[in-house]
Coordinates of C-alpha atoms and ligand atoms in Angstrom, one line a residue:
M1 CA 10.4 -42.0 30.6
S2 CA 7.6 -39.6 29.6
S3 CA 4.6 -39.2 31.3
S4 CA 1.0 -38.4 30.0
D5 CA 1.3 -34.8 31.0
D6 CA 4.5 -34.5 28.9
R7 CA 2.8 -36.0 26.0
G8 CA 0.7 -32.8 26.1
A9 CA 3.2 -30.5 27.2
P10 CA 3.2 -28.1 23.9
D11 CA -0.5 -27.6 23.9
G12 CA -1.1 -27.8 27.4
A13 CA 1.1 -25.0 27.7
A14 CA -1.3 -22.5 26.4
H15 CA -3.6 -23.3 29.2
D16 CA -1.0 -23.0 32.0
P17 CA -1.8 -19.9 34.4
E18 CA 1.8 -19.7 35.2
D19 CA 3.2 -19.8 31.7
R20 CA 4.6 -16.0 31.6
S21 CA 5.8 -16.8 28.2
P22 CA 5.0 -14.0 25.1
E23 CA 2.8 -15.8 23.2
A24 CA 0.5 -16.6 26.6
A25 CA 0.8 -13.2 27.5
S26 CA -1.0 -12.1 24.0
R27 CA -3.4 -14.8 24.2
R28 CA -4.6 -13.7 27.7
G29 CA -4.6 -9.8 26.1
L30 CA -6.6 -11.0 23.1
L31 CA -9.1 -13.0 25.5
K32 CA -10.0 -9.8 27.9
L33 CA -10.2 -7.6 25.0
G34 CA -12.8 -10.0 23.6
V35 CA -14.7 -10.6 26.6
G36 CA -14.7 -6.6 27.3
V37 CA -16.3 -5.9 23.6
L38 CA -18.6 -8.3 24.2
G39 CA -19.9 -7.0 27.5
C40 CA -19.9 -3.6 26.3
G41 CA -22.0 -4.4 23.4
L42 CA -24.5 -6.6 25.8
A43 CA -24.5 -3.7 28.1
A44 CA -25.4 -1.3 25.0
I45 CA -28.9 -3.3 24.0
P46 CA -30.9 -2.5 27.3
A47 CA -29.6 1.3 27.3
A48 CA -30.7 1.8 23.8
P49 CA -34.4 2.8 24.5
A50 CA -33.1 4.8 27.3
V51 CA -30.7 7.0 24.9
G52 CA -33.9 7.0 22.7
Y53 CA -35.9 8.7 25.1
L54 CA -33.5 11.3 26.4
L55 CA -32.7 12.2 22.7
Y56 CA -36.2 12.5 21.5
P57 CA -37.3 15.8 23.0
L58 CA -34.0 17.0 21.5
G59 CA -35.6 16.0 17.7
R60 CA -39.0 17.3 18.9
E61 CA -37.4 20.7 19.3
R62 CA -36.2 21.3 15.7
A63 CA -40.1 20.4 15.0
V64 CA -40.7 24.2 16.3
G65 CA -39.2 25.7 13.2
A66 CA -42.5 24.9 11.4
F67 CA -44.5 27.4 9.1
L68 CA -47.0 29.0 11.7
P69 CA -50.1 30.3 10.4
V70 CA -50.6 34.2 10.5
G71 CA -53.9 35.1 8.9
A72 CA -55.7 35.6 5.7
R73 CA -54.1 36.5 2.3
T74 CA -56.5 39.6 2.4
Q75 CA -55.3 41.3 5.5
F76 CA -51.6 42.1 4.0
S77 CA -51.1 44.8 1.2
A78 CA -48.2 47.2 0.1
T79 CA -48.2 48.8 3.7
P80 CA -46.5 46.5 5.8
V81 CA -48.0 44.8 8.8
R82 CA -46.4 43.8 12.1
I83 CA -47.4 40.5 12.9
D84 CA -46.1 38.6 16.0
L85 CA -45.2 35.0 15.6
H86 CA -46.2 32.5 18.7
A87 CA -45.7 28.8 19.0
D88 CA -45.4 26.2 21.4
R89 CA -41.7 26.2 22.8
V90 CA -40.1 23.2 23.5
D91 CA -37.0 22.8 25.0
A92 CA -35.1 19.4 25.9
W93 CA -37.5 18.7 28.7
S94 CA -40.6 20.7 28.7
R95 CA -42.9 22.5 26.7
E96 CA -44.4 26.2 26.9
R97 CA -47.5 26.6 24.9
D98 CA -48.3 29.9 22.8
V99 CA -44.6 31.6 23.2
K100 CA -43.7 34.7 21.2
L101 CA -40.9 33.6 19.4
G102 CA -40.3 37.0 17.5
S103 CA -42.0 39.4 14.7
C104 CA -41.6 40.2 11.3
W105 CA -43.2 42.9 9.1
V106 CA -45.5 41.2 5.9
V107 CA -45.4 43.7 2.8
E108 CA -46.6 43.2 -0.3
V109 CA -43.8 43.5 -2.7
D110 CA -44.5 43.6 -6.6
G111 CA -47.4 41.7 -5.9
K112 CA -45.8 38.9 -3.9
L113 CA -45.9 38.6 0.2
Q114 CA -42.5 39.0 1.7
A115 CA -42.0 39.0 5.5
F116 CA -38.9 40.5 7.0
S117 CA -37.9 40.2 10.7
T118 CA -37.9 43.0 12.7
A119 CA -34.7 42.1 14.4
C120 CA -32.2 44.9 13.0
P121 CA -29.1 42.9 11.5
H122 CA -26.6 44.8 13.2
L123 CA -27.7 44.4 16.9
G124 CA -31.0 43.1 16.9
C125 CA -32.8 46.0 18.0
A126 CA -36.6 46.2 16.6
V127 CA -36.7 48.1 13.6
D128 CA -39.6 50.0 13.1
Y129 CA -41.9 51.6 9.9
E130 CA -42.0 54.9 9.4
P131 CA -45.4 55.4 6.8
G132 CA -44.9 59.1 5.9
E133 CA -40.9 58.0 4.2
A134 CA -41.9 54.6 3.5
K135 CA -39.0 53.1 5.2
F136 CA -37.9 50.7 8.0
K137 CA -35.9 52.5 10.7
C138 CA -33.8 51.0 13.6
P139 CA -34.0 53.2 16.9
C140 CA -31.0 52.0 18.1
H141 CA -28.3 53.1 15.8
R142 CA -30.2 54.6 13.1
S143 CA -29.9 52.2 10.5
A144 CA -32.6 52.9 7.6
F145 CA -33.9 50.2 5.2
T146 CA -35.9 50.7 2.0
A147 CA -39.7 49.2 1.9
T148 CA -38.4 46.2 0.4
G149 CA -35.3 46.0 3.0
V150 CA -32.6 47.3 1.2
V151 CA -30.0 49.2 3.7
E152 CA -30.2 53.0 2.7
G153 CA -28.1 54.1 5.9
G154 CA -26.6 53.2 9.3
P155 CA -24.3 50.3 10.8
S156 CA -26.5 47.6 9.3
P157 CA -24.3 45.1 7.6
R158 CA -26.8 43.9 5.1
P159 CA -30.4 44.1 4.4
L160 CA -33.5 43.3 6.6
D161 CA -33.5 39.3 7.2
T162 CA -36.3 37.8 4.9
L163 CA -38.7 35.0 6.5
E164 CA -39.8 31.8 4.4
I165 CA -43.5 32.6 3.6
E166 CA -46.1 30.3 2.1
E167 CA -49.4 31.0 0.8
K168 CA -52.0 28.2 0.5
D169 CA -56.0 28.4 0.3
G170 CA -55.7 32.3 1.0
L171 CA -53.8 32.0 4.2
V172 CA -50.6 33.1 5.2
A173 CA -48.0 30.9 7.2
I174 CA -44.5 32.1 8.1
R175 CA -41.4 30.1 9.3
F176 CA -39.7 32.1 12.1
Q177 CA -36.1 32.0 12.3
R178 CA -32.9 34.1 13.7
F179 CA -30.0 35.4 11.9
R180 CA -26.6 36.0 13.1
Q181 CA -26.0 39.9 13.9
G182 CA -23.2 42.4 12.8
V183 CA -22.3 40.0 9.8
P184 CA -22.6 40.9 5.8
H185 CA -24.3 37.4 5.3
K186 CA -27.4 35.9 6.5
E187 CA -26.6 33.1 8.5
P188 CA -29.3 31.1 10.6
V189 CA -28.8 30.7 13.9
Ligands
FES1 S1 -29.0 47.5 16.4 FE1 -30.4 48.5 14.4 S2 -28.7 50.0 14.1 FE2 -27.8 49.1 15.4

């Protein structure tokens, strides 16, 4: 004689905690996976603003690569002028005001302004300008460059690195950048 429990046996077996069949194990695995995914998703919702807050300063750090004002166009000519570039330095968690980022030479070439980083492309020493010879020279290993930045001698693997320069309303602004040293091509770092 069959009982009411026996009548529901095929479906009821799916909910039997003692059921050790492969099908039951597979169903339990899927259920656990679903609960885990749901839990992770719910946990991520309140964490999202915190992650955004933590990453925010990193985004601001990139903003420091903006054009920096260096003065009036009239102060520059075919004789190179050395300019120090200052900006607020923002790392992941702090801000330092008016920090010197580096320097460049600004010179008029064929009526157009050019800015050369003072960092020698060989190993980064500061390049000087020799007005008597109209050349840029590096004191460390004697690399020499023409007034337009072309290598004339020494171990420098490439010309002086140009920086982006902008003229607007009679004012000049320069974007400071560093480049990999000792390599033949200009690579921002
Ligand atoms: S660092 Fe300028 S020549 Fe070596």
